[in-house]
Coordinates of C-alpha atoms in Angstrom, one line a residue:
E18 CA 59.3 80.1 98.1
I19 CA 59.5 80.9 94.5
D20 CA 60.2 77.4 93.3
T21 CA 57.0 76.4 95.1
C22 CA 54.6 78.8 93.8
Q23 CA 56.0 78.1 90.3
N24 CA 55.4 74.3 91.0
E25 CA 51.7 75.0 91.9
I26 CA 51.3 77.2 88.9
D27 CA 52.9 74.4 86.4
A28 CA 50.4 72.0 88.1
L29 CA 47.6 74.2 87.3
N30 CA 48.7 74.7 83.6
E31 CA 49.1 71.0 83.2
K32 CA 45.3 70.4 84.8
A33 CA 44.3 73.6 82.5
S34 CA 45.5 71.8 79.3
E35 CA 43.8 68.3 80.3
E36 CA 40.6 70.6 80.5
I37 CA 41.0 72.1 77.2
L38 CA 41.9 68.9 75.4
K39 CA 38.5 67.2 76.7
V40 CA 36.7 70.7 75.7
E41 CA 38.4 70.1 72.3
Q42 CA 37.5 66.4 71.7
K43 CA 33.8 67.3 72.7
Y44 CA 33.4 70.0 70.3
N45 CA 35.5 68.1 67.6
K46 CA 32.6 65.5 67.5
L47 CA 30.1 68.2 67.3
R48 CA 31.3 69.5 64.8
K49 CA 31.9 66.6 62.6
P50 CA 28.5 66.7 61.0
F51 CA 28.8 69.9 60.0
F52 CA 32.0 69.4 58.6
D53 CA 30.3 66.4 56.5
K54 CA 27.2 68.4 55.3
R55 CA 29.9 71.1 54.4
N56 CA 31.6 68.4 52.1
D57 CA 28.4 67.4 50.6
I58 CA 27.8 70.7 49.1
I59 CA 31.6 71.3 48.1
S60 CA 31.5 68.1 46.2
R61 CA 28.7 69.7 43.9
I62 CA 30.9 73.0 43.5
P63 CA 33.3 72.5 40.6
K64 CA 37.0 72.9 41.5
F65 CA 36.3 74.3 44.8
W66 CA 39.2 73.1 46.8
L67 CA 41.8 74.0 43.7
T68 CA 40.3 77.5 44.0
A69 CA 40.6 78.0 47.5
F70 CA 44.4 76.4 47.5
I71 CA 45.6 79.1 44.7
N72 CA 43.7 81.6 46.4
H73 CA 45.6 80.8 49.8
P74 CA 48.4 83.2 50.0
Q75 CA 51.0 80.6 51.4
L76 CA 49.5 77.1 50.0
S77 CA 49.6 78.8 46.7
T78 CA 53.6 78.8 46.5
I79 CA 53.7 75.3 46.3
I80 CA 51.5 74.4 43.6
E81 CA 52.6 74.7 40.2
E82 CA 50.8 74.8 37.0
D83 CA 50.7 71.0 36.0
E84 CA 49.7 70.1 39.7
E85 CA 46.7 72.8 39.6
D86 CA 45.6 70.5 36.5
A87 CA 45.7 67.6 38.6
L88 CA 44.2 69.4 41.8
K89 CA 41.2 70.3 39.8
H90 CA 40.0 66.7 40.4
L91 CA 40.2 66.9 44.2
N92 CA 36.4 66.8 45.1
K93 CA 37.0 66.4 48.9
L94 CA 39.4 66.9 51.7
E95 CA 38.9 65.7 55.1
V96 CA 41.2 66.6 58.4
Q97 CA 40.6 64.2 60.9
E98 CA 42.2 64.7 64.7
Y99 CA 43.3 61.9 67.1
E100 CA 40.9 61.3 70.3
D101 CA 44.1 62.4 72.0
I102 CA 44.6 65.8 69.9
K103 CA 47.9 66.4 71.0
S104 CA 49.3 63.2 69.4
G105 CA 48.5 63.8 65.8
F106 CA 46.3 63.9 62.6
K107 CA 45.7 63.3 59.3
I108 CA 44.7 64.8 56.0
K109 CA 42.8 63.2 53.3
F110 CA 42.6 64.2 49.8
F111 CA 39.6 62.4 47.7
F112 CA 39.9 62.6 43.8
E113 CA 37.7 61.8 40.9
A114 CA 39.1 59.7 38.1
N115 CA 41.5 61.6 36.7
A116 CA 44.7 61.3 34.0
Y117 CA 47.4 61.6 36.5
F118 CA 47.0 58.6 39.3
E119 CA 45.2 55.5 40.0
N120 CA 44.3 56.5 43.4
E121 CA 41.0 57.6 44.4
S122 CA 42.4 59.1 47.8
L123 CA 45.9 60.1 49.3
V124 CA 46.5 60.3 53.0
K125 CA 49.1 62.1 54.5
E126 CA 49.4 61.1 58.7
Y127 CA 51.4 63.2 61.4
Q128 CA 51.8 61.6 64.7
L129 CA 54.5 61.3 67.6
D130 CA 56.8 58.6 68.2
S131 CA 57.4 56.4 71.3
K132 CA 59.8 59.6 72.3
G133 CA 57.6 62.3 71.2
D134 CA 59.3 63.2 68.2
P135 CA 56.9 64.2 65.4
T136 CA 57.0 61.9 62.5
S137 CA 54.5 61.6 59.1
V138 CA 53.9 58.9 56.7
S139 CA 51.9 59.3 53.5
S140 CA 50.1 56.5 51.0
E141 CA 51.9 55.6 48.1
I142 CA 50.8 57.8 45.0
K143 CA 50.2 55.3 41.9
W144 CA 51.1 57.2 39.0
K145 CA 50.1 56.7 35.6
D146 CA 53.0 56.3 33.0
G147 CA 54.3 59.7 32.0
Y148 CA 52.4 61.8 34.3
D149 CA 54.4 61.5 37.6
L150 CA 54.4 64.7 38.7
T151 CA 56.8 64.5 41.5
A152 CA 59.4 63.5 38.8
R153 CA 59.0 66.6 36.6
A154 CA 59.3 68.4 39.8
A155 CA 63.0 66.9 40.4
Q156 CA 63.7 67.7 36.7
R157 CA 62.9 71.2 37.1
A158 CA 65.0 71.6 40.7
A159 CA 67.8 69.6 38.8
V160 CA 67.8 72.6 35.9
A161 CA 67.3 75.2 38.5
K162 CA 70.2 74.0 40.9
G163 CA 72.3 76.5 42.3
A164 CA 69.5 79.1 42.4
Q165 CA 69.1 80.7 45.6
R166 CA 65.6 80.5 47.4
K167 CA 64.9 82.4 50.2
R168 CA 62.3 79.9 51.8
K169 CA 62.1 76.5 52.2
L170 CA 58.3 76.3 51.5
E171 CA 58.7 77.8 48.0
T172 CA 60.9 74.8 47.1
R173 CA 58.5 72.4 47.2
T174 CA 55.6 71.7 45.0
F175 CA 52.3 70.3 46.0
F176 CA 53.0 66.6 45.2
T177 CA 56.5 66.7 46.5
W178 CA 55.4 68.2 49.6
Y179 CA 52.9 65.4 49.7
T180 CA 55.6 62.5 49.7
D181 CA 57.9 64.3 51.6
N182 CA 58.5 62.6 55.3
E183 CA 62.1 63.5 55.8
D184 CA 61.6 66.4 58.3
P185 CA 58.0 66.5 60.0
S186 CA 58.9 69.1 62.4
N187 CA 59.3 71.6 59.5
D188 CA 56.4 70.6 57.7
D189 CA 54.3 73.7 58.3
V190 CA 52.2 72.9 55.3
G191 CA 50.2 70.3 56.6
E192 CA 49.5 72.7 59.9
I193 CA 48.4 75.4 57.6
I194 CA 45.8 72.8 56.0
K195 CA 44.7 71.7 59.3
D196 CA 44.5 75.1 61.2
D197 CA 43.6 77.5 58.4
L198 CA 42.4 76.2 55.1
W199 CA 40.3 73.1 57.0
P200 CA 38.3 75.3 59.4
N201 CA 37.1 77.5 56.3
P202 CA 37.9 77.3 53.1
L203 CA 35.2 79.3 52.0
Q204 CA 37.1 82.5 52.8
Y205 CA 39.6 81.6 50.0
F206 CA 37.6 80.2 47.6
L207 CA 35.7 83.7 47.5
V208 CA 38.7 85.9 47.6
P209 CA 38.6 86.5 43.4
D210 CA 34.5 87.9 44.2
L211 CA 35.9 90.2 46.9
E212 CA 38.5 91.4 44.5
V213 CA 36.2 92.2 41.8
D214 CA 33.9 94.1 44.1
V215 CA 37.0 96.4 45.3
E216 CA 38.0 96.6 41.8
E217 CA 34.5 97.9 40.8
E218 CA 34.5 100.4 43.6
E219 CA 37.6 101.7 42.9
E220 CA 36.7 102.4 38.9
E221 CA 33.2 104.0 40.2
M222 CA 35.6 106.4 42.5
E223 CA 37.6 107.1 39.8
D224 CA 34.8 107.9 37.5
E225 CA 33.4 110.1 39.7
E226 CA 36.5 111.7 40.3
E227 CA 36.7 112.3 36.9
G228 CA 33.2 113.7 36.4
D229 CA 34.0 116.2 39.3
N230 CA 37.3 117.5 37.6
V231 CA 35.4 118.1 34.2
V232 CA 32.7 120.3 36.2
V233 CA 35.3 121.9 38.0
C234 CA 37.1 122.5 34.5
E235 CA 33.9 124.1 32.8
E236 CA 33.2 126.2 35.7
E237 CA 36.7 127.5 35.3
D238 CA 36.3 128.3 31.7
E239 CA 33.0 130.1 32.2
A240 CA 34.7 132.1 34.5
A241 CA 37.5 133.1 32.3
E242 CA 35.3 134.2 29.6
E243 CA 33.3 136.2 32.0
D244 CA 36.6 137.9 33.0
E245 CA 37.5 138.6 29.3
E246 CA 34.2 140.2 28.1
P247 CA 34.8 143.5 30.2
E248 CA 38.2 143.9 28.8
A249 CA 37.1 143.7 25.1
E250 CA 34.3 146.4 26.0
G251 CA 36.8 148.7 27.2
D252 CA 39.1 148.3 24.2
G253 CA 36.0 149.2 22.2
D254 CA 35.3 152.4 24.0
R255 CA 39.0 153.6 23.4
E256 CA 38.6 153.1 19.7
E257 CA 35.8 155.1 19.5
K258 CA 37.5 157.9 21.2

């Protein structure tokens, strides 16, 4: 009897998944014009995507200093999910002309193979002479060989992540971009402003506390002086006697 009930539950769960998929597909189409409009606005803001990346707590850990210089030319980012959302998605990076590579766009694609296992593929980066950032990263890794690192995410750089398709099942960077950065990049772009506001508020509170302390000290000094005056008068009376 329990097995029969469980089979009914599983059947309902499967039906629910199908319904949820249809809703997601519907709203993905409804959201697209707004994503496009947002991208048009973002394209007019210098270094928007670079700022969002380096302010993101996870993504910032894979971006090297020389990569920041390359990523400041990233002027558009898109995440496109397949019609069958469960089967995969692709991330498109669009760049203005830069000193590092010839590509106007780079695409990394995630999908399931015929067995249902995750796979990924990246378009080739056409590096300009002397500007291959993945080669530089390999050189740094060779120098630092033997140094222990706690998390795999920290051992990668942005462009080595992009070109690495060996183990997509453990590729959390793509999922972070798709599920966290892409839906609302503005929250990460604005992080510095929020920090500045907090710092200003803390400074104002410190100033107020210092002002209060000064007032308290002045009141204590005045009270001490009043206590000393009667003693001085008493000493004078004794001298006269």
